Amino acid sequence: MGCPCELKLEGEAAALERAAQAAQAEVERLDRKYSHYRNDSLIALLAACADAGGGMNVDEETAHLLDFSATLHAQSDGRFDIAAGALTKLWDLTSGRVPEAAAIRAALSRCGWQRVRWRRPHIHFSTPGMRLDLGGVVKEYAADRAAQACRDAGVAHGVVDLGGDLAVIGPHADGSPWLAGIKHPRDTARALATIELAAGGLATSGDYERALIVDGRRYSHILDPRSGYPMQSFASVSVLGDTCLVAGAAATLAMLFGVAEGRTWLENLGLPFLCVDAAGDAFGSLAR
Amino acid sequence: MRKPTLSPSLAALMGAAAALGAHAQSAPETDSVVGYRFNEYGEDSFDGAAIGSQERYKVYSQQFQLDTRLPTGAGLDVVATHEVMSGSSPWYVLPDAQRRPIQVLSGATIREHRSELRGAYTIDPGTASSTTVSASYSQERDYRAGSLGIERSLPLGNALTFGTGASLSHDIIQPTDAILYDRVRHEEKNTFSAFGSLAWVLDKSSVLQAGLQFNHAVGYLSDPYKLVSVGDAILPDTRPGTRTEAAALLRYRHAFAKPDAALHLDYRYAQDSWGVVSHTVDVGWYQHVGDSWQLIPALRYYSQQQARFYAPFFDPGQHDFFSSDYRLGTFGSFAASLNVRKRIARWELSAGVERYHASVDYALGGSDSAVPGVLSYTRGFVGLDYHFD
């Protein structure tokens, strides 16, 4: 997943060992399947299909992830887009300088979930040169899956921390909740808030490190797939949800709505949240 | 967990996530299928010089299949087949005055039934290191067969998979009208098979598989319903009591992102201790059309050289073994088929036709003896599958 994975488990030594192995195997499986395009996988074929234009049938798990991504696309009016990989790649490649407007227009013509025909189990890419990126949902999904793997292995108390996204296996053995600190986006050594977690998931979306500074202007890594340009948004958004997947989706969508619209959206959504704006001011139901 | 009020957005997110959560409980990959298939097979009328009933041989078969995952994550595949067969088949060959072959056909069978049940249990299905154990039992009035098999695949690295397997089958033959026609009463045969294969992932869209197969059969390997003309006598079909076959196969699969299709190319070479040598080439094109259609045109060419003890009829004298069964003669065949599949939500409709034409003239290297019984047929099927989680 390109991030540290930490497990905090309480229970019998044998069960803990089993759970840790199961959680690691599950995270590695998803990493192999979705993050790195291995030559021999179905996902490699999917990447080749997107690149060449064409279609294929996908497995059940991938189908569910595509359904979930399509829901996020609809809920964000097209701001969340797993088919915007061409744009992400362009901004990554030109790291250190802002891409030319013509290059952005060209990338935009190869982006967009609306150019993908998705009718389970068949996905069809009508435009060649597209890139599908499930990275925006897989990390949180992996945290939930790892937590479930631990429960299946007989561990009832613990928490999975996948690069700052948490999935609770269950509270401490004495029933007390886990304490999770939310880091300050501009000063990661400082905790902004401490949150009690007994169940569900906590996910944070932000632009801590990955930002491009050109001529004194800070370009966030949050791209608006509709304009093709980075957008100004929160420094970070943390959301508490029933699962890490839902919490992560809410945090990501709030980022994509931008500060003003995002705050209203989060308040209407109804999940506990904490936002930090560019000036470092924190607000939300979890702020204290 | 604090209970949030459920906004429409949250309901949408949680609804979509619930599908993933539900999925997470079950084993990943592939769903379950129940299916039904109806097949019709009909041989062409006999068009050479022949004596006897000319009623075409026909087979109607029905098949039920269940392919699912057990709660343990193991795969279970069960297939039940029932066939009804009728018609006449080649019996023996007589020479005419100019020593040209005249095929004698058996009287038409009224209606024979065959039932078969097959089951396969797979541990770690869909992975490179799966193990499958299988069993089957088949029964008809004059024939019973049971088999057991095991297959194992092992990854030897990222791009290389080793597969191996073995099976044993036991057949019991109790011909009908044995006393009337002086046929064998009760015979048995045992067959042992083993194979090994290597599959290479060549690149992200192609796979090459090479394999070796070995079959060894012992027991009664003759056909109790076939006779042979030896001089003035009509004797029962008589073949050796063992048959050992070795085969090599190559399979190539290439997926094309555009035009969303896959090419299947197979070749099989086989040689056995009876002297039969055969080549089989299969070419199939799996074409997706739109979201839910699949068209599969395929062609097959087959050629075999006859067994050492095959002849349409024999001169009088000492022969250890003799058979005029057309299936042991020299011939070649072409088969062309078109299968269509259409997915409608959870349903999948399929239909296909195959036309098979065999002739002595199609054999590689030609032939020096007649095979009057060689036949052609047409086969069709319709099927309906239902996919569920």
XYZ file of C-alpha atoms in Angstrom:
677
model
C 0.000 0.000 0.000
C 3.065 2.209 0.107
C 2.439 3.050 3.761
C 3.239 1.576 7.158
C 0.779 -0.988 8.461
C 0.491 -1.308 12.209
C -1.543 -3.743 14.264
C -2.447 -3.331 17.905
C -3.883 -6.599 19.181
C -4.858 -7.981 22.568
C -5.468 -11.663 23.241
C -3.816 -15.066 23.418
C -0.345 -15.274 21.913
C -1.255 -18.040 19.443
C -4.358 -16.209 18.227
C -2.409 -12.957 17.936
C 0.212 -14.611 15.755
C -2.485 -16.139 13.560
C -4.384 -12.850 13.302
C -1.267 -10.858 12.442
C -0.394 -13.294 9.689
C -3.936 -13.300 8.320
C -4.120 -9.488 8.356
C -0.762 -9.180 6.636
C -1.703 -11.747 4.007
C -4.972 -9.929 3.269
C -3.287 -6.514 2.941
C -0.613 -8.027 0.714
C -3.235 -9.740 -1.424
C -5.074 -6.462 -2.023
C -1.801 -4.637 -2.578
C -0.780 -7.166 -5.208
C -4.204 -7.089 -6.763
C -4.808 -3.334 -6.944
C -1.727 -1.273 -6.259
C 0.932 -2.811 -8.383
C 0.074 -3.953 -11.825
C 1.609 -7.377 -11.862
C 2.067 -8.890 -15.275
C 0.130 -12.026 -14.494
C -2.978 -10.591 -12.880
C -6.473 -9.840 -14.047
C -5.846 -6.250 -13.058
C -2.939 -6.066 -15.499
C -5.406 -7.037 -18.192
C -7.772 -4.322 -16.923
C -4.956 -1.753 -17.180
C -4.173 -2.954 -20.690
C -7.867 -2.703 -21.605
C -8.090 0.858 -20.283
C -4.946 1.800 -22.138
C -5.926 0.246 -25.445
C -9.674 0.882 -25.217
C -11.728 -2.271 -24.896
C -13.502 -4.235 -22.251
C -13.445 -7.286 -20.057
C -15.283 -9.078 -17.290
C -14.008 -8.468 -13.763
C -14.160 -10.624 -10.652
C -16.755 -10.115 -7.934
C -14.524 -8.214 -5.521
C -13.384 -5.763 -8.199
C -17.021 -5.378 -9.271
C -17.990 -4.318 -5.744
C -15.128 -1.806 -5.632
C -16.245 -0.406 -9.000
C -19.855 -0.139 -7.750
C -18.653 1.677 -4.643
C -16.508 4.045 -6.731
C -19.459 4.745 -9.024
C -21.540 5.708 -5.970
C -18.824 8.118 -4.844
C -18.705 9.593 -8.356
C -22.451 10.210 -8.248
C -22.415 11.572 -4.678
C -19.620 14.044 -5.510
C -21.086 15.284 -8.823
C -18.118 13.816 -10.673
C -15.389 15.139 -8.370
C -14.407 11.665 -7.197
C -13.288 9.800 -10.292
C -11.302 6.569 -10.457
C -11.041 7.036 -14.226
C -8.965 10.219 -13.868
C -5.646 8.375 -13.803
C -4.377 10.104 -16.946
C -4.632 13.443 -15.140
C -2.980 12.180 -11.947
C -0.167 10.746 -14.014
C 0.326 14.025 -15.873
C 0.662 16.031 -12.651
C 2.965 13.374 -11.194
C 5.191 13.342 -14.257
C 5.549 17.089 -14.369
C 6.406 17.228 -10.685
C 8.292 20.462 -10.113
C 6.465 22.382 -12.793
C 2.896 23.030 -13.797
C 1.814 21.045 -16.889
C 0.930 22.952 -20.041
C -2.724 23.771 -20.611
C -2.743 21.744 -23.846
C -1.394 18.682 -22.030
C -4.105 19.067 -19.387
C -6.802 19.336 -22.066
C -5.401 16.221 -23.746
C -5.362 14.320 -20.437
C -8.926 15.455 -19.675
C -10.112 13.939 -22.950
C -8.912 10.570 -21.621
C -10.470 10.963 -18.167
C -13.865 10.505 -16.652
C -16.077 7.752 -15.315
C -18.667 8.901 -17.893
C -16.378 7.489 -20.594
C -16.445 4.083 -18.908
C -19.330 1.733 -19.525
C -19.763 -0.329 -16.371
C -22.372 -3.047 -16.401
C -21.435 -5.708 -13.947
C -19.441 -7.844 -14.558
C -18.344 -6.121 -17.780
C -16.337 -2.913 -17.915
C -15.771 -1.198 -21.225
C -13.415 1.690 -21.968
C -14.657 3.588 -24.993
C -11.642 5.913 -25.102
C -8.110 4.520 -25.404
C -5.373 5.845 -23.134
C -7.447 5.780 -19.951
C -6.065 4.816 -16.567
C -8.114 3.364 -13.777
C -6.933 4.063 -10.247
C -8.618 2.258 -7.380
C -6.020 3.561 -4.904
C -8.567 6.027 -3.481
C -10.712 3.280 -1.988
C -8.459 0.243 -1.683
C -6.424 1.399 1.344
C -9.507 1.901 3.538
C -11.067 -1.303 2.201
C -7.835 -3.142 3.045
C -7.928 -1.788 6.623
C -11.497 -3.105 7.053
C -10.541 -6.452 5.507
C -7.477 -6.781 7.752
C -9.657 -6.058 10.805
C -12.126 -8.729 9.665
C -9.249 -11.170 9.111
C -8.187 -10.629 12.736
C -11.749 -11.214 13.970
C -11.933 -14.374 11.856
C -8.656 -15.532 13.414
C -10.200 -15.210 16.872
C -8.892 -11.818 18.011
C -11.660 -9.552 19.318
C -9.610 -6.636 20.652
C -7.430 -4.475 18.491
C -7.047 -1.882 15.815
C -5.532 -1.868 12.326
C -3.631 1.264 11.329
C -2.941 1.448 7.624
C -1.020 4.656 7.016
C -3.170 6.639 9.414
C -6.490 5.076 8.413
C -7.840 3.025 11.293
C -10.199 0.065 11.391
C -11.220 -1.115 14.832
C -11.327 -4.882 15.412
C -12.921 -4.335 18.828
C -12.305 -2.257 21.988
C -9.620 -3.027 24.563
C -10.097 -6.302 26.433
C -11.579 -4.352 29.368
C -14.127 -2.734 27.037
C -12.515 0.695 26.991
C -12.085 2.461 23.632
C -8.830 2.965 21.789
C -7.423 6.465 21.731
C -6.478 7.788 18.313
C -4.613 11.028 17.815
C -5.270 13.131 14.743
C -2.056 14.726 13.576
C -1.772 18.397 12.760
C -1.475 18.553 8.962
C 1.355 21.088 8.943
C 3.111 19.873 12.081
C 2.835 16.113 12.139
C 4.546 15.798 15.519
C 1.599 17.532 17.149
C -1.743 15.893 17.865
C -4.712 18.090 17.040
C -7.271 15.996 18.795
C -7.588 12.673 20.549
C -10.555 10.537 19.588
C -12.057 7.572 21.402
C -12.623 4.606 19.099
C -14.509 1.514 20.209
C -15.782 0.367 16.832
C -15.843 1.344 13.158
C -13.146 3.281 11.386
C -11.371 6.595 11.339
C -9.925 7.925 8.103
C -8.053 11.054 7.234
C -7.599 12.699 3.884
C -5.195 15.549 3.476
C -2.323 16.970 1.547
C 0.407 16.606 4.148
C 3.410 15.974 1.976
C 2.538 15.661 -1.649
C 2.217 19.230 -2.883
C 3.891 21.130 -5.649
C 5.213 24.630 -4.918
C 5.928 26.713 -8.020
C 6.683 30.443 -7.863
C 5.562 30.559 -4.273
C 2.188 29.038 -5.100
C 1.246 25.773 -3.427
C -0.527 23.296 -5.675
C -2.305 20.658 -3.682
C -2.273 17.033 -4.862
C -6.050 17.158 -4.757
C -7.054 17.385 -8.410
C -10.443 18.454 -9.665
C -11.013 15.987 -12.504
C -13.524 18.359 -14.046
C -11.099 21.281 -14.543
C -7.896 19.280 -14.628
C -6.232 21.538 -12.065
C -5.390 21.113 -8.381
C -7.852 22.742 -6.075
C -7.578 24.556 -2.801
C -9.163 22.616 -0.023
C -8.734 21.629 3.583
C -5.288 20.808 4.894
C -6.938 17.683 6.253
C -10.303 16.082 6.921
C -10.840 13.233 9.389
C -14.113 11.321 9.565
C -15.396 8.653 11.904
C -17.624 5.993 10.335
C -19.083 2.534 10.737
C -16.246 1.238 8.595
C -12.933 2.668 7.512
C -14.207 2.508 3.919
C -17.177 4.814 4.601
C -15.076 7.141 6.775
C -12.410 7.359 4.069
C -14.958 7.999 1.331
C -16.534 10.822 3.368
C -13.134 12.414 4.080
C -12.068 12.168 0.438
C -15.329 13.620 -0.839
C -15.187 16.518 1.651
C -11.670 17.316 0.387
C -12.959 17.311 -3.179
C -15.854 19.658 -2.356
C -13.433 22.328 -1.087
C -13.545 24.261 2.190
C -16.888 26.051 1.982
C -18.974 23.397 0.265
C -17.125 20.571 2.036
C -17.957 21.825 5.491
C -21.685 22.078 4.694
C -21.591 18.662 3.056
C -19.933 17.095 6.107
C -22.421 18.720 8.472
C -25.313 17.398 6.382
C -23.706 13.981 6.112
C -24.035 13.462 9.850
C -20.797 11.573 10.602
C -18.448 12.930 13.303
C -15.628 14.877 11.578
C -12.701 17.188 12.082
C -11.367 19.586 9.452
C -8.264 21.720 9.398
C -8.151 24.596 6.939
C -5.086 26.014 5.200
C -4.539 28.516 8.035
C -4.371 25.650 10.543
C -7.739 26.306 12.192
C -9.606 23.178 13.246
C -13.385 22.813 13.327
C -16.028 20.101 13.232
C -17.890 17.920 15.703
C -14.655 16.211 16.808
C -12.714 19.449 17.419
C -12.133 20.437 20.973
C -20.069 4.196 17.884
C -22.133 7.373 18.016
C -25.306 7.019 16.011
C -25.297 9.581 13.233
C -28.514 10.718 11.627
C -28.653 9.034 8.275
C -28.473 11.677 5.539
C -29.228 10.660 1.941
C -25.500 10.932 1.093
C -24.500 8.771 4.017
C -27.200 6.250 3.185
C -25.781 6.045 -0.345
C -22.190 5.598 0.902
C -23.125 3.041 3.506
C -25.367 1.182 1.090
C -22.565 0.880 -1.435
C -20.036 -0.050 1.264
C -22.404 -2.688 2.646
C -22.153 -4.567 -0.643
C -18.387 -4.690 -0.176
C -18.797 -5.665 3.462
C -21.156 -8.472 2.540
C -18.707 -9.529 -0.070
C -15.881 -9.411 2.456
C -17.630 -12.072 4.525
C -17.678 -14.538 1.692
C -14.770 -15.896 -0.242
C -13.483 -13.541 -2.923
C -13.715 -14.071 -6.694
C -16.381 -15.729 -8.792
C -19.982 -16.388 -7.972
C -22.117 -19.505 -8.039
C -23.921 -20.847 -11.078
C -26.764 -23.268 -11.631
C -27.329 -24.284 -15.198
C -29.358 -26.465 -17.513
C -28.331 -27.559 -20.969
C -30.106 -29.516 -23.677
C -28.020 -31.177 -26.400
C -29.074 -32.855 -29.602
C -26.670 -35.005 -31.593
C -27.613 -36.523 -34.928
C -25.488 -38.533 -37.321
C -25.861 -38.206 -41.061
C -27.580 -41.040 -42.870
C -25.208 -43.681 -44.093
C -24.466 -42.879 -47.721
C -22.136 -45.741 -48.747
C -23.013 -49.313 -49.716
C -24.820 -50.709 -46.696
C -27.061 -53.460 -45.459
C -29.457 -53.158 -42.547
C -31.371 -50.455 -40.749
C -30.489 -46.964 -41.982
C -32.014 -45.161 -39.045
C -29.699 -42.380 -37.965
C -28.073 -42.542 -34.586
C -29.421 -39.796 -32.351
C -28.609 -38.704 -28.837
C -30.638 -36.266 -26.750
C -28.994 -35.253 -23.542
C -29.914 -33.033 -20.649
C -27.437 -31.661 -18.173
C -27.845 -29.963 -14.807
C -24.888 -28.232 -13.238
C -24.181 -26.537 -9.922
C -20.881 -24.746 -9.434
C -20.575 -23.035 -6.082
C -18.416 -22.112 -3.114
C -18.873 -23.840 0.216
C -18.768 -21.764 3.437
C -15.213 -23.085 3.927
C -14.134 -21.360 0.706
C -13.738 -24.633 -1.175
C -15.330 -25.022 -4.591
C -17.932 -27.635 -5.440
C -18.952 -28.520 -8.967
C -21.649 -31.124 -9.562
C -22.923 -32.185 -12.987
C -25.756 -34.626 -13.625
C -26.347 -35.848 -17.168
C -29.075 -37.965 -18.676
C -28.954 -39.178 -22.262
C -31.374 -40.988 -24.494
C -29.850 -42.722 -27.508
C -31.437 -44.478 -30.450
C -30.552 -45.567 -33.965
C -28.298 -48.005 -35.706
C -24.523 -48.125 -35.811
C -21.851 -49.854 -37.944
C -21.737 -53.577 -37.114
C -19.287 -55.232 -39.499
C -18.048 -54.957 -43.063
C -18.439 -57.532 -45.830
C -16.465 -57.572 -49.066
C -18.493 -57.714 -52.269
C -17.460 -59.779 -55.302
C -14.933 -57.105 -56.312
C -13.697 -56.943 -52.679
C -15.292 -53.534 -52.184
C -16.525 -52.991 -48.641
C -20.216 -53.154 -47.787
C -21.083 -51.798 -44.367
C -23.513 -53.888 -42.351
C -25.470 -51.825 -39.849
C -26.910 -53.110 -36.609
C -30.647 -53.146 -36.044
C -31.864 -49.873 -34.626
C -31.776 -49.757 -30.845
C -35.099 -48.737 -29.402
C -34.114 -46.306 -26.689
C -31.065 -46.612 -24.509
C -30.624 -44.441 -21.439
C -27.421 -43.329 -19.803
C -27.134 -41.415 -16.526
C -24.009 -39.878 -15.145
C -23.123 -37.980 -11.996
C -19.845 -36.124 -11.669
C -18.553 -34.151 -8.714
C -15.403 -32.147 -8.111
C -14.230 -30.592 -4.859
C -11.556 -27.899 -5.089
C -9.442 -26.534 -2.270
C -8.235 -22.953 -2.834
C -10.163 -22.586 -6.092
C -9.147 -19.839 -8.471
C -5.624 -19.695 -7.129
C -2.366 -20.954 -8.605
C -2.097 -23.607 -5.882
C -5.428 -25.394 -6.006
C -6.188 -29.057 -5.381
C -9.173 -30.811 -6.938
C -10.505 -34.260 -6.143
C -13.169 -35.611 -8.423
C -15.367 -38.650 -8.803
C -17.867 -39.817 -11.368
C -20.304 -42.643 -11.884
C -22.093 -43.508 -15.082
C -24.697 -46.171 -15.698
C -26.578 -47.581 -18.639
C -28.271 -50.910 -19.181
C -25.113 -52.694 -20.339
C -22.348 -50.497 -18.985
C -21.260 -49.059 -15.665
C -18.204 -46.899 -15.056
C -16.763 -45.221 -12.001
C -13.713 -43.001 -11.710
C -11.666 -41.118 -9.131
C -9.193 -38.362 -9.849
C -6.939 -35.794 -8.237
C -5.371 -32.666 -9.706
C -2.945 -30.259 -8.173
C -1.478 -26.985 -9.389
C 1.600 -25.349 -7.898
C 3.059 -21.921 -8.605
C 6.770 -22.099 -9.478
C 7.236 -18.358 -9.521
C 5.335 -15.312 -10.683
C 4.866 -16.473 -14.220
C 5.147 -20.254 -14.094
C 2.608 -22.795 -12.840
C 3.045 -26.551 -12.630
C 0.012 -28.773 -12.895
C -0.242 -32.490 -12.309
C -2.955 -35.047 -11.884
C -3.922 -38.679 -11.998
C -7.124 -40.666 -12.338
C -8.342 -44.246 -12.184
C -11.465 -45.631 -13.740
C -13.149 -48.980 -13.564
C -15.670 -50.057 -16.205
C -18.023 -53.034 -16.185
C -19.443 -54.234 -19.492
C -22.495 -56.526 -19.563
C -23.719 -56.588 -23.163
C -27.426 -56.939 -23.912
C -28.648 -59.997 -25.839
C -25.359 -61.722 -24.974
C -26.747 -65.238 -25.398
C -28.697 -64.470 -28.558
C -25.662 -63.006 -30.337
C -22.994 -65.021 -28.498
C -21.459 -61.917 -26.995
C -19.263 -61.749 -23.905
C -21.391 -61.844 -20.741
C -19.399 -59.840 -18.239
C -16.119 -58.047 -18.795
C -14.194 -55.338 -17.011
C -11.522 -52.821 -17.759
C -9.332 -50.496 -15.720
C -7.774 -47.285 -16.954
C -5.040 -45.275 -15.318
C -4.204 -41.753 -16.495
C -1.605 -39.242 -15.397
C -0.596 -35.822 -16.683
C 1.886 -33.067 -15.987
C 1.899 -29.564 -17.426
C 3.693 -26.253 -17.230
C 1.944 -22.945 -17.885
C 3.969 -19.837 -18.627
C 2.519 -16.360 -18.431
C 4.373 -14.877 -21.408
C 3.172 -11.322 -20.889
C 0.105 -9.602 -19.509
C -2.132 -10.970 -22.214
C -0.798 -14.372 -23.210
C -0.282 -17.770 -21.645
C 1.409 -20.866 -23.064
C 0.815 -24.298 -21.592
C 2.696 -27.468 -22.468
C 1.739 -30.849 -21.112
C 2.302 -34.580 -21.307
C -0.362 -37.183 -20.735
C -0.142 -40.918 -20.218
C -3.057 -43.375 -20.329
C -2.879 -47.078 -19.668
C -5.881 -49.367 -20.047
C -6.069 -53.051 -19.086
C -8.898 -55.530 -19.488
C -11.601 -55.991 -22.090
C -10.910 -53.256 -24.648
C -12.894 -54.700 -27.560
C -16.351 -53.554 -28.609
C -18.825 -56.345 -27.722
C -21.332 -55.118 -30.328
C -18.956 -55.165 -33.291
C -18.131 -58.110 -35.496
C -15.392 -58.671 -38.055
C -15.440 -60.558 -41.310
C -12.422 -62.904 -41.368
C -12.470 -65.060 -44.490
C -15.868 -66.772 -44.450
C -16.307 -66.337 -40.717
C -17.922 -63.477 -38.812
C -16.006 -63.202 -35.547
C -16.287 -60.873 -32.541
C -14.149 -57.730 -32.555
C -10.893 -58.783 -30.861
C -8.322 -56.298 -29.598
C -5.291 -56.569 -27.300
C -5.930 -56.584 -23.551
C -3.762 -53.537 -22.901
C -3.485 -50.141 -24.515
C -0.898 -47.524 -23.596
C -1.173 -44.023 -24.964
C 1.174 -41.049 -24.639
C 0.135 -37.563 -25.689
C 1.788 -34.157 -25.817
C -0.215 -30.966 -25.872
C 0.393 -27.288 -26.391
C -2.130 -24.590 -25.535
C -1.786 -20.923 -26.295
C -4.137 -18.202 -25.079
C -3.882 -14.600 -26.144
C -6.234 -11.870 -24.992
C -6.718 -8.782 -27.139
C -7.866 -5.605 -25.416
C -8.996 -4.463 -28.818
C -11.252 -5.909 -30.216
C -11.958 -7.362 -26.745
C -11.383 -10.955 -27.679
C -9.234 -13.967 -26.908
C -7.559 -16.451 -29.213
C -7.319 -20.090 -28.113
C -4.916 -22.258 -30.074
C -4.434 -25.924 -29.101
C -2.440 -28.768 -30.565
C -2.367 -32.384 -29.370
C -0.200 -35.244 -30.590
C -0.945 -38.770 -29.425
C 0.507 -42.181 -30.105
C -0.499 -45.531 -28.659
C 0.670 -49.122 -28.425
C -1.944 -50.183 -31.005
C -0.203 -48.044 -33.621
C -2.799 -45.256 -33.647
C -1.143 -41.872 -34.182
C -3.253 -38.719 -34.070
C -2.973 -34.963 -34.452
C -5.598 -32.491 -33.247
C -5.572 -28.751 -33.918
C -8.155 -26.454 -32.324
C -8.590 -22.767 -33.058
C -11.173 -20.757 -31.129
C -11.957 -17.065 -31.081
C -13.780 -15.710 -28.015
C -15.264 -12.406 -29.052
C -17.104 -10.066 -26.687
C -19.671 -7.910 -28.419
C -21.018 -4.986 -26.427
C -21.472 -5.576 -22.736
C -23.248 -8.852 -22.624
C -22.733 -10.877 -25.800
C -20.038 -13.384 -26.521
C -19.525 -15.127 -29.863
C -17.246 -18.141 -30.080
C -16.494 -19.464 -33.552
C -14.123 -22.448 -33.504
C -12.536 -24.906 -35.919
C -11.037 -28.310 -35.232
C -8.977 -30.551 -37.440
C -8.246 -34.151 -36.485
C -6.234 -36.804 -38.284
C -5.381 -40.353 -37.257
C -3.430 -43.289 -38.628
C -5.033 -46.672 -38.134
C -4.305 -49.333 -35.553
C -2.085 -52.197 -36.731
C -4.974 -54.678 -36.511
C -7.555 -52.562 -38.346
C -8.940 -53.595 -41.725
C -12.458 -53.356 -43.160
C -12.343 -57.191 -43.513
C -9.662 -59.847 -43.153
C -8.419 -62.697 -45.331
C -8.667 -66.129 -43.734
C -5.667 -67.129 -41.675
C -4.144 -66.619 -38.273
C -4.779 -63.190 -36.806
C -4.210 -62.463 -33.147
C -6.278 -59.308 -33.225
C -8.747 -57.854 -35.683
C -11.175 -54.988 -35.737
C -13.146 -53.192 -38.433
C -14.328 -50.486 -36.056
C -14.120 -47.255 -38.066
C -12.796 -45.465 -34.953
C -9.548 -47.441 -35.332
C -9.157 -46.748 -39.064
C -7.294 -44.004 -40.866
C -9.389 -40.873 -41.316
C -9.438 -37.150 -40.810
C -12.173 -34.754 -39.776
C -13.095 -31.100 -39.713
C -15.487 -29.630 -37.187
C -16.775 -26.070 -37.267
C -18.794 -24.647 -34.421
C -20.390 -21.403 -33.367
C -21.412 -20.771 -29.778
C -23.240 -17.670 -28.575
C -23.632 -16.476 -25.002
C -25.783 -13.620 -23.805
C -25.828 -12.286 -20.278
C -29.039 -10.683 -19.023
C -28.578 -9.514 -15.436
C -28.033 -12.750 -13.499
C -29.129 -14.996 -16.343
C -26.940 -16.288 -19.093
C -28.367 -17.815 -22.244
C -26.170 -19.925 -24.456
C -26.658 -21.776 -27.692
C -24.387 -23.426 -30.195
C -24.145 -25.613 -33.249
C -21.365 -27.857 -34.464
C -20.960 -29.525 -37.816
C -18.513 -32.427 -37.955
C -17.447 -34.025 -41.192
C -15.068 -36.974 -41.386
C -13.503 -38.641 -44.377
C -10.651 -40.985 -45.229
C -9.495 -38.308 -47.684
C -8.854 -35.801 -44.874
C -6.229 -37.989 -43.201
C -2.655 -36.700 -43.206
C -0.599 -38.822 -45.573
C -3.663 -40.500 -47.091
C -4.851 -44.031 -46.488
C -4.435 -47.453 -48.017
C -7.501 -49.143 -46.555
C -11.176 -48.276 -46.677
C -13.047 -47.070 -43.597
C -16.665 -47.408 -44.698
C -18.166 -46.661 -41.284
C -16.699 -43.171 -40.944
C -19.469 -40.722 -40.127
C -20.457 -37.088 -39.995
C -22.788 -35.418 -37.529
C -24.486 -32.210 -36.469
C -24.792 -31.200 -32.858
C -26.670 -28.347 -31.231
C -27.356 -27.160 -27.722
C -29.245 -24.524 -25.776
C -28.475 -23.662 -22.184
C -29.582 -21.368 -19.407
C -27.432 -20.442 -16.425
C -28.331 -18.469 -13.329
C -25.553 -16.712 -11.419
C -25.943 -16.033 -7.728
C -23.722 -14.927 -4.812
